[in-house]
mmCIF file of C-alpha atoms in Angstrom:
data_model
loop_
_atom_site.group_PDB
_atom_site.id
_atom_site.type_symbol
_atom_site.label_atom_id
_atom_site.label_comp_id
_atom_site.label_asym_id
_atom_site.label_seq_id
_atom_site.Cartn_x
_atom_site.Cartn_y
_atom_site.Cartn_z
ATOM 1 C CA UNK C 1 -12.543 24.376 -59.376
ATOM 2 C CA UNK C 2 -9.284 25.149 -57.614
ATOM 3 C CA UNK C 3 -11.222 26.201 -54.496
ATOM 4 C CA UNK C 4 -12.980 22.829 -54.367
ATOM 5 C CA UNK C 5 -9.672 20.975 -54.718
ATOM 6 C CA UNK C 6 -8.104 23.036 -51.939
ATOM 7 C CA UNK C 7 -11.134 22.389 -49.704
ATOM 8 C CA UNK C 8 -10.905 18.639 -50.301
ATOM 9 C CA UNK C 9 -7.166 18.711 -49.646
ATOM 10 C CA UNK C 10 -7.696 20.617 -46.377
ATOM 11 C CA UNK C 11 -10.360 18.156 -45.227
ATOM 12 C CA UNK C 12 -8.063 15.249 -46.034
ATOM 13 C CA UNK C 13 -5.216 16.822 -44.057
ATOM 14 C CA UNK C 14 -7.490 17.417 -41.052
ATOM 15 C CA UNK C 15 -8.703 13.823 -41.190
ATOM 16 C CA UNK C 16 -5.133 12.557 -41.482
ATOM 17 C CA UNK C 17 -4.006 14.584 -38.463
ATOM 18 C CA UNK C 18 -7.008 13.345 -36.489
ATOM 19 C CA UNK C 19 -6.178 9.746 -37.355
ATOM 20 C CA UNK C 20 -2.570 10.282 -36.316
ATOM 21 C CA UNK C 21 -3.652 11.717 -32.960
ATOM 22 C CA UNK C 22 -5.950 8.771 -32.348
ATOM 23 C CA UNK C 23 -3.206 6.328 -33.333
ATOM 24 C CA UNK C 24 -0.747 8.115 -31.043
ATOM 25 C CA UNK C 25 -3.218 7.968 -28.126
ATOM 26 C CA UNK C 26 -3.849 4.292 -28.789
ATOM 27 C CA UNK C 27 -0.118 3.511 -28.850
ATOM 28 C CA UNK C 28 0.383 5.508 -25.629
ATOM 29 C CA UNK C 29 -2.495 3.715 -23.939
ATOM 30 C CA UNK C 30 -1.288 0.245 -24.974
ATOM 31 C CA UNK C 31 2.242 1.044 -23.772
ATOM 32 C CA UNK C 32 0.901 2.239 -20.423
ATOM 33 C CA UNK C 33 -1.058 -0.993 -20.125
ATOM 34 C CA UNK C 34 1.991 -3.079 -21.029
ATOM 35 C CA UNK C 35 4.261 -1.264 -18.574
ATOM 36 C CA UNK C 36 1.624 -1.589 -15.849
ATOM 37 C CA UNK C 37 1.215 -5.333 -16.438
ATOM 38 C CA UNK C 38 4.989 -5.801 -16.519
ATOM 39 C CA UNK C 39 5.301 -3.953 -13.208
ATOM 40 C CA UNK C 40 2.480 -6.102 -11.788
ATOM 41 C CA UNK C 41 4.373 -9.311 -12.574
ATOM 42 C CA UNK C 42 7.828 -8.001 -11.658
ATOM 43 C CA UNK C 43 7.722 -8.474 -7.857
ATOM 44 C CA UNK C 44 5.925 -11.768 -7.216
ATOM 45 C CA UNK C 45 5.859 -11.580 -3.416
ATOM 46 C CA UNK C 46 4.498 -8.054 -3.166
ATOM 47 C CA UNK C 47 1.977 -8.752 -5.915
ATOM 48 C CA UNK C 48 0.792 -11.928 -4.186
ATOM 49 C CA UNK C 49 0.497 -10.219 -0.796
ATOM 50 C CA UNK C 50 -1.438 -7.265 -2.202
ATOM 51 C CA UNK C 51 -3.766 -9.505 -4.220
ATOM 52 C CA UNK C 52 -4.451 -11.866 -1.297
ATOM 53 C CA UNK C 53 -5.274 -9.043 1.123
ATOM 54 C CA UNK C 54 -7.463 -7.334 -1.479
ATOM 55 C CA UNK C 55 -9.242 -10.658 -2.109
ATOM 56 C CA UNK C 56 -9.913 -11.093 1.621
ATOM 57 C CA UNK C 57 -11.199 -7.514 1.801
ATOM 58 C CA UNK C 58 -13.651 -7.941 -1.070
ATOM 59 C CA UNK C 59 -14.696 -11.366 0.244
ATOM 60 C CA UNK C 60 -15.567 -9.790 3.603
ATOM 61 C CA UNK C 61 -17.644 -7.149 1.817
ATOM 62 C CA UNK C 62 -19.400 -9.867 -0.215
ATOM 63 C CA UNK C 63 -20.012 -12.029 2.870
ATOM 64 C CA UNK C 64 -21.336 -9.106 4.921
ATOM 65 C CA UNK C 65 -23.868 -8.148 2.253
ATOM 66 C CA UNK C 66 -24.882 -11.799 1.744
ATOM 67 C CA UNK C 67 -25.287 -12.413 5.494
ATOM 68 C CA UNK C 68 -27.411 -9.305 5.926
ATOM 69 C CA UNK C 69 -29.599 -10.305 2.971
ATOM 70 C CA UNK C 70 -30.091 -13.881 4.218
ATOM 71 C CA UNK C 71 -30.914 -12.836 7.781
ATOM 72 C CA UNK C 72 -33.288 -10.126 6.573
ATOM 73 C CA UNK C 73 -35.099 -12.624 4.324
ATOM 74 C CA UNK C 74 -35.297 -15.094 7.225
ATOM 75 C CA UNK C 75 -36.897 -12.454 9.448
ATOM 76 C CA UNK C 76 -39.459 -11.675 6.719
ATOM 77 C CA UNK C 77 -40.335 -15.367 6.355
ATOM 78 C CA UNK C 78 -40.699 -15.831 10.116
ATOM 79 C CA UNK C 79 -42.910 -12.751 10.368
ATOM 80 C CA UNK C 80 -45.367 -14.500 8.078
ATOM 81 C CA UNK C 81 -45.422 -17.507 10.420
ATOM 82 C CA UNK C 82 -45.997 -15.609 13.646
ATOM 83 C CA UNK C 83 -49.502 -15.982 14.994
ATOM 84 C CA UNK C 84 -50.949 -14.860 18.318
ATOM 85 C CA UNK C 85 -53.364 -17.414 19.825
ATOM 86 C CA UNK C 86 -56.550 -16.028 21.361
ATOM 87 C CA UNK C 87 -58.087 -18.943 23.276
ATOM 88 C CA UNK C 88 -61.869 -19.189 23.341
ATOM 89 C CA UNK C 89 -64.423 -20.876 25.583
ATOM 90 C CA UNK C 90 -64.774 -24.608 25.058
ATOM 91 C CA UNK C 91 -68.541 -24.227 24.519
ATOM 92 C CA UNK C 92 -68.325 -21.345 22.054
ATOM 93 C CA UNK C 93 -70.748 -21.476 19.117
ATOM 94 C CA UNK C 94 -69.899 -21.150 15.444
ATOM 95 C CA UNK C 95 -71.870 -17.917 15.284
ATOM 96 C CA UNK C 96 -69.788 -16.369 18.080
ATOM 97 C CA UNK C 97 -66.570 -17.527 16.391
ATOM 98 C CA UNK C 98 -67.591 -15.830 13.126
ATOM 99 C CA UNK C 99 -68.519 -12.611 14.907
ATOM 100 C CA UNK C 100 -65.237 -12.417 16.829
ATOM 101 C CA UNK C 101 -63.221 -13.364 13.718
ATOM 102 C CA UNK C 102 -64.921 -10.618 11.728
ATOM 103 C CA UNK C 103 -64.054 -8.003 14.356
ATOM 104 C CA UNK C 104 -60.425 -9.114 14.437
ATOM 105 C CA UNK C 105 -60.111 -9.174 10.640
ATOM 106 C CA UNK C 106 -61.371 -5.578 10.413
ATOM 107 C CA UNK C 107 -58.233 -4.358 12.209
ATOM 108 C CA UNK C 108 -55.696 -2.766 9.837
ATOM 109 C CA UNK C 109 -52.809 -4.515 11.609
ATOM 110 C CA UNK C 110 -54.265 -8.016 11.119
ATOM 111 C CA UNK C 111 -53.308 -10.064 8.053
ATOM 112 C CA UNK C 112 -55.425 -13.167 8.706
ATOM 113 C CA UNK C 113 -57.428 -15.008 11.379
ATOM 114 C CA UNK C 114 -57.588 -18.828 11.466
ATOM 115 C CA UNK C 115 -59.935 -20.823 13.682
ATOM 116 C CA UNK C 116 -58.570 -23.904 15.514
ATOM 117 C CA UNK C 117 -61.316 -26.178 16.865
ATOM 118 C CA UNK C 118 -61.183 -27.943 20.224
ATOM 119 C CA UNK C 119 -60.429 -31.267 18.529
ATOM 120 C CA UNK C 120 -57.609 -29.729 16.482
ATOM 121 C CA UNK C 121 -56.199 -28.091 19.631
ATOM 122 C CA UNK C 122 -56.295 -31.474 21.402
ATOM 123 C CA UNK C 123 -54.458 -33.157 18.508
ATOM 124 C CA UNK C 124 -51.850 -30.376 18.460
ATOM 125 C CA UNK C 125 -51.345 -30.800 22.215
ATOM 126 C CA UNK C 126 -50.845 -34.570 21.838
ATOM 127 C CA UNK C 127 -48.452 -34.122 18.921
ATOM 128 C CA UNK C 128 -46.392 -31.540 20.794
ATOM 129 C CA UNK C 129 -46.156 -33.178 24.237
ATOM 130 C CA UNK C 130 -46.805 -36.852 23.331
ATOM 131 C CA UNK C 131 -48.500 -37.806 26.637
ATOM 132 C CA UNK C 132 -49.138 -41.440 27.590
ATOM 133 C CA UNK C 133 -52.670 -42.900 27.801
ATOM 134 C CA UNK C 134 -52.658 -42.499 31.580
ATOM 135 C CA UNK C 135 -51.639 -38.870 31.298
ATOM 136 C CA UNK C 136 -54.353 -38.257 28.719
ATOM 137 C CA UNK C 137 -56.927 -39.771 31.050
ATOM 138 C CA UNK C 138 -55.696 -37.578 33.878
ATOM 139 C CA UNK C 139 -55.952 -34.517 31.633
ATOM 140 C CA UNK C 140 -59.519 -35.467 30.690
ATOM 141 C CA UNK C 141 -60.474 -35.594 34.379
ATOM 142 C CA UNK C 142 -59.157 -32.088 35.049
ATOM 143 C CA UNK C 143 -61.774 -29.361 35.663
ATOM 144 C CA UNK C 144 -60.018 -27.132 33.094
ATOM 145 C CA UNK C 145 -58.286 -28.416 29.981
ATOM 146 C CA UNK C 146 -54.741 -27.260 29.128
ATOM 147 C CA UNK C 147 -55.956 -26.675 25.564
ATOM 148 C CA UNK C 148 -58.908 -24.865 24.042
ATOM 149 C CA UNK C 149 -60.302 -23.713 20.700
ATOM 150 C CA UNK C 150 -58.547 -20.584 19.517
ATOM 151 C CA UNK C 151 -58.271 -17.915 16.880
ATOM 152 C CA UNK C 152 -54.752 -17.647 15.437
ATOM 153 C CA UNK C 153 -54.133 -14.017 14.530
ATOM 154 C CA UNK C 154 -51.335 -13.115 12.091
ATOM 155 C CA UNK C 155 -50.198 -9.473 12.257
ATOM 156 C CA UNK C 156 -48.408 -7.400 9.638
ATOM 157 C CA UNK C 157 -45.783 -6.590 12.253
ATOM 158 C CA UNK C 158 -45.586 -8.862 15.342
ATOM 159 C CA UNK C 159 -44.281 -5.918 17.356
ATOM 160 C CA UNK C 160 -47.368 -3.785 16.640
ATOM 161 C CA UNK C 161 -49.943 -5.364 18.974
ATOM 162 C CA UNK C 162 -51.520 -2.235 20.492
ATOM 163 C CA UNK C 163 -54.725 -2.295 18.418
ATOM 164 C CA UNK C 164 -55.202 -6.038 19.009
ATOM 165 C CA UNK C 165 -54.699 -5.671 22.764
ATOM 166 C CA UNK C 166 -57.186 -2.803 22.857
ATOM 167 C CA UNK C 167 -59.792 -4.851 20.966
ATOM 168 C CA UNK C 168 -59.400 -7.956 23.147
ATOM 169 C CA UNK C 169 -59.496 -6.033 26.418
ATOM 170 C CA UNK C 170 -62.240 -3.516 25.654
ATOM 171 C CA UNK C 171 -64.673 -5.151 23.227
ATOM 172 C CA UNK C 172 -67.472 -6.822 25.215
ATOM 173 C CA UNK C 173 -68.274 -9.437 22.588
ATOM 174 C CA UNK C 174 -64.642 -10.499 22.280
ATOM 175 C CA UNK C 175 -64.150 -10.555 26.064
ATOM 176 C CA UNK C 176 -67.195 -12.821 26.505
ATOM 177 C CA UNK C 177 -65.762 -15.282 23.975
ATOM 178 C CA UNK C 178 -62.391 -15.625 25.747
ATOM 179 C CA UNK C 179 -61.391 -18.696 27.723
ATOM 180 C CA UNK C 180 -61.403 -17.874 31.440
ATOM 181 C CA UNK C 181 -58.435 -20.129 32.278
ATOM 182 C CA UNK C 182 -55.643 -17.716 33.378
ATOM 183 C CA UNK C 183 -53.049 -19.989 31.773
ATOM 184 C CA UNK C 184 -54.746 -19.538 28.391
ATOM 185 C CA UNK C 185 -55.095 -15.765 28.576
ATOM 186 C CA UNK C 186 -53.758 -13.884 25.490
ATOM 187 C CA UNK C 187 -50.090 -13.096 26.056
ATOM 188 C CA UNK C 188 -49.464 -11.306 22.725
ATOM 189 C CA UNK C 189 -45.979 -12.798 22.660
ATOM 190 C CA UNK C 190 -44.667 -16.093 21.480
ATOM 191 C CA UNK C 191 -41.657 -18.196 20.644
ATOM 192 C CA UNK C 192 -41.654 -17.120 16.988
ATOM 193 C CA UNK C 193 -41.689 -13.471 17.992
ATOM 194 C CA UNK C 194 -38.657 -13.992 20.238
ATOM 195 C CA UNK C 195 -36.913 -15.832 17.398
ATOM 196 C CA UNK C 196 -37.604 -12.907 15.060
ATOM 197 C CA UNK C 197 -36.179 -10.443 17.582
ATOM 198 C CA UNK C 198 -33.081 -12.639 18.036
ATOM 199 C CA UNK C 199 -32.443 -12.999 14.304
ATOM 200 C CA UNK C 200 -33.042 -9.274 13.852
ATOM 201 C CA UNK C 201 -30.344 -8.624 16.451
ATOM 202 C CA UNK C 202 -28.036 -11.062 14.640
ATOM 203 C CA UNK C 203 -28.645 -9.243 11.355
ATOM 204 C CA UNK C 204 -27.827 -5.890 12.956
ATOM 205 C CA UNK C 205 -24.703 -7.304 14.635
ATOM 206 C CA UNK C 206 -23.542 -9.040 11.445
ATOM 207 C CA UNK C 207 -23.981 -5.805 9.506
ATOM 208 C CA UNK C 208 -21.976 -3.780 12.045
ATOM 209 C CA UNK C 209 -19.195 -6.376 12.403
ATOM 210 C CA UNK C 210 -18.989 -6.815 8.628
ATOM 211 C CA UNK C 211 -18.849 -3.057 8.109
ATOM 212 C CA UNK C 212 -16.035 -2.631 10.647
ATOM 213 C CA UNK C 213 -14.098 -5.616 9.280
ATOM 214 C CA UNK C 214 -14.485 -4.282 5.730
ATOM 215 C CA UNK C 215 -13.147 -0.863 6.778
ATOM 216 C CA UNK C 216 -10.162 -2.439 8.552
ATOM 217 C CA UNK C 217 -9.254 -4.666 5.600
ATOM 218 C CA UNK C 218 -9.817 -1.884 3.070
ATOM 219 C CA UNK C 219 -7.324 0.210 5.057
ATOM 220 C CA UNK C 220 -4.854 -2.713 5.130
ATOM 221 C CA UNK C 221 -5.318 -3.311 1.380
ATOM 222 C CA UNK C 222 -4.741 0.353 0.612
ATOM 223 C CA UNK C 223 -1.622 0.377 2.776
ATOM 224 C CA UNK C 224 -0.154 -2.714 1.084
ATOM 225 C CA UNK C 225 -0.959 -1.458 -2.431
ATOM 226 C CA UNK C 226 0.429 1.951 -1.437
ATOM 227 C CA UNK C 227 3.726 0.336 -0.392
ATOM 228 C CA UNK C 228 3.751 -1.896 -3.489
ATOM 229 C CA UNK C 229 3.394 1.131 -5.775
ATOM 230 C CA UNK C 230 6.038 2.953 -3.734
ATOM 231 C CA UNK C 231 8.443 0.048 -4.293
ATOM 232 C CA UNK C 232 7.583 0.018 -8.000
ATOM 233 C CA UNK C 233 8.361 3.739 -8.238
ATOM 234 C CA UNK C 234 11.672 3.171 -6.434
ATOM 235 C CA UNK C 235 12.626 0.230 -8.693
ATOM 236 C CA UNK C 236 11.840 2.211 -11.839
ATOM 237 C CA UNK C 237 13.437 5.491 -10.753
ATOM 238 C CA UNK C 238 16.119 5.408 -13.493
ATOM 239 C CA UNK C 239 13.512 4.663 -16.157
ATOM 240 C CA UNK C 240 11.315 7.468 -14.823
ATOM 241 C CA UNK C 241 14.236 9.939 -14.929
ATOM 242 C CA UNK C 242 14.897 8.977 -18.543
ATOM 243 C CA UNK C 243 11.225 9.566 -19.432
ATOM 244 C CA UNK C 244 11.345 12.980 -17.781
ATOM 245 C CA UNK C 245 14.501 13.917 -19.727
ATOM 246 C CA UNK C 246 12.968 13.064 -23.104
ATOM 247 C CA UNK C 247 9.804 15.021 -22.214
ATOM 248 C CA UNK C 248 7.344 12.178 -21.700
ATOM 249 C CA UNK C 249 3.820 13.205 -20.735
ATOM 250 C CA UNK C 250 3.101 13.190 -16.989
ATOM 251 C CA UNK C 251 0.084 10.966 -17.437
ATOM 252 C CA UNK C 252 2.192 8.490 -19.410
ATOM 253 C CA UNK C 253 4.633 8.264 -16.489
ATOM 254 C CA UNK C 254 1.892 7.938 -13.872
ATOM 255 C CA UNK C 255 -0.367 5.660 -15.910
ATOM 256 C CA UNK C 256 1.441 2.305 -15.475
ATOM 257 C CA UNK C 257 1.249 2.568 -11.676
ATOM 258 C CA UNK C 258 -2.499 3.175 -11.828
ATOM 259 C CA UNK C 259 -2.876 0.225 -14.219
ATOM 260 C CA UNK C 260 -0.896 -1.943 -11.804
ATOM 261 C CA UNK C 261 -3.175 -0.970 -8.914
ATOM 262 C CA UNK C 262 -6.301 -1.656 -10.989
ATOM 263 C CA UNK C 263 -4.904 -5.112 -11.797
ATOM 264 C CA UNK C 264 -4.830 -5.922 -8.080
ATOM 265 C CA UNK C 265 -8.464 -4.903 -7.738
ATOM 266 C CA UNK C 266 -9.573 -6.747 -10.880
ATOM 267 C CA UNK C 267 -7.962 -10.088 -10.012
ATOM 268 C CA UNK C 268 -9.036 -9.843 -6.363
ATOM 269 C CA UNK C 269 -12.624 -9.071 -7.426
ATOM 270 C CA UNK C 270 -12.817 -12.109 -9.703
ATOM 271 C CA UNK C 271 -11.305 -14.388 -7.028
ATOM 272 C CA UNK C 272 -13.450 -13.077 -4.167
ATOM 273 C CA UNK C 273 -16.658 -13.277 -6.224
ATOM 274 C CA UNK C 274 -15.893 -16.859 -7.281
ATOM 275 C CA UNK C 275 -15.038 -17.890 -3.702
ATOM 276 C CA UNK C 276 -18.136 -16.125 -2.377
ATOM 277 C CA UNK C 277 -20.437 -17.818 -4.905
ATOM 278 C CA UNK C 278 -19.059 -21.330 -4.376
ATOM 279 C CA UNK C 279 -18.925 -20.834 -0.612
ATOM 280 C CA UNK C 280 -22.579 -19.780 -0.495
ATOM 281 C CA UNK C 281 -23.704 -22.654 -2.740
ATOM 282 C CA UNK C 282 -21.798 -25.209 -0.625
ATOM 283 C CA UNK C 283 -23.238 -23.842 2.641
ATOM 284 C CA UNK C 284 -26.792 -23.436 1.338
ATOM 285 C CA UNK C 285 -28.004 -27.008 2.126
ATOM 286 C CA UNK C 286 -26.825 -26.699 5.740
ATOM 287 C CA UNK C 287 -28.413 -23.261 6.128
ATOM 288 C CA UNK C 288 -31.700 -24.567 4.736
ATOM 289 C CA UNK C 289 -31.544 -27.363 7.302
ATOM 290 C CA UNK C 290 -31.536 -24.732 10.053
ATOM 291 C CA UNK C 291 -34.529 -22.944 8.531
ATOM 292 C CA UNK C 292 -32.501 -20.054 7.102
ATOM 293 C CA UNK C 293 -34.129 -18.424 4.064
ATOM 294 C CA UNK C 294 -31.446 -18.635 1.356
ATOM 295 C CA UNK C 295 -33.622 -18.972 -1.747
ATOM 296 C CA UNK C 296 -34.133 -15.218 -2.394
ATOM 297 C CA UNK C 297 -30.372 -14.569 -2.299
ATOM 298 C CA UNK C 298 -29.713 -17.702 -4.397
ATOM 299 C CA UNK C 299 -32.136 -16.467 -7.078
ATOM 300 C CA UNK C 300 -30.622 -12.972 -7.050
ATOM 301 C CA UNK C 301 -27.060 -14.279 -7.366
ATOM 302 C CA UNK C 302 -27.948 -16.628 -10.224
ATOM 303 C CA UNK C 303 -29.789 -13.860 -12.076
ATOM 304 C CA UNK C 304 -27.646 -10.826 -11.290
ATOM 305 C CA UNK C 305 -24.162 -12.379 -11.115
ATOM 306 C CA UNK C 306 -22.775 -10.118 -13.899
ATOM 307 C CA UNK C 307 -23.870 -7.029 -11.953
ATOM 308 C CA UNK C 308 -22.373 -8.479 -8.744
ATOM 309 C CA UNK C 309 -19.062 -9.144 -10.517
ATOM 310 C CA UNK C 310 -18.986 -5.675 -12.098
ATOM 311 C CA UNK C 311 -19.728 -4.111 -8.708
ATOM 312 C CA UNK C 312 -16.899 -6.063 -7.061
ATOM 313 C CA UNK C 313 -14.485 -5.123 -9.866
ATOM 314 C CA UNK C 314 -15.503 -1.472 -9.537
ATOM 315 C CA UNK C 315 -14.926 -1.551 -5.767
ATOM 316 C CA UNK C 316 -11.538 -3.234 -6.193
ATOM 317 C CA UNK C 317 -10.551 -0.748 -8.897
ATOM 318 C CA UNK C 318 -11.569 2.223 -6.732
ATOM 319 C CA UNK C 319 -9.479 0.939 -3.814
ATOM 320 C CA UNK C 320 -6.520 0.395 -6.161
ATOM 321 C CA UNK C 321 -6.837 3.780 -7.884
ATOM 322 C CA UNK C 322 -7.031 5.683 -4.580
ATOM 323 C CA UNK C 323 -3.975 3.825 -3.233
ATOM 324 C CA UNK C 324 -2.004 4.403 -6.427
ATOM 325 C CA UNK C 325 -2.988 8.080 -6.533
ATOM 326 C CA UNK C 326 -1.764 8.608 -2.959
ATOM 327 C CA UNK C 327 1.528 6.789 -3.611
ATOM 328 C CA UNK C 328 2.192 8.545 -6.929
ATOM 329 C CA UNK C 329 1.335 11.930 -5.472
ATOM 330 C CA UNK C 330 3.745 11.439 -2.597
ATOM 331 C CA UNK C 331 6.701 9.627 -4.174
ATOM 332 C CA UNK C 332 6.583 10.368 -7.911
ATOM 333 C CA UNK C 333 7.983 13.873 -8.336
ATOM 334 C CA UNK C 334 7.441 15.021 -11.916
#
């Protein structure tokens, strides 16, 4: 009986000591947080400067990723619109059209083949150039028309035209169906393809410029936070000496400076994410007017905004923690 009582008493003492340790850790943690927040609000000018620069840094990162996503989506949309016209003889029969279409569709690089009749080609020509009645009459009297029936070939990748060129140049049946007007010969290039290449170059340039700008501003942010923490250490030097004399834990002394640095990253992340979201939403109608594909990014932002915010906070916190660690390691001698 006495053994059981002693066992229960021992278990109770262990539990009590465990609770005390947890309570002590909680009190230490809350004090570190309070000291860090107090230090954050102590020097308004340094705090404002560090937060503003960090906000600009994270906004550049957000904008770079958004720009790359939008341009990449635009390129994908334009790829689906690119078609290579293969002009056919004006007197081609439906049977010949079906045979040539079948051969083209069998190619692994071809997504689809659409037939444009002579009448549809004529209407497209009129809609594009809007000629007068006299000009139309003159065109009708020409020995060769500037338009012809055609097969519009859409490729998986507009840059991969080798198999299509080989088929058009070497297949006898396809060659016999081609229009003999040199001006209507297959060129395997087009305005949409050039637009895709241009936007692809823009996407690559935007990614590189954004990456470099992000690195520069991350370095500036780290430098400003580094100096802010250095000033905080200098301003609290008497308090730090007192903590060292009474035997305060090293982590307790260092902790408030890390908390202060994380505060910069947290506030900057919230501000930059909010500015980035509202900026994108306000610019979206104008971008859509220029044919820029913004809907995929819009849907992702509306659905995944918590993940975006957490990612921005994590990035801001990492920048702050690294800066604080460097400053504490150099100037806080414990």
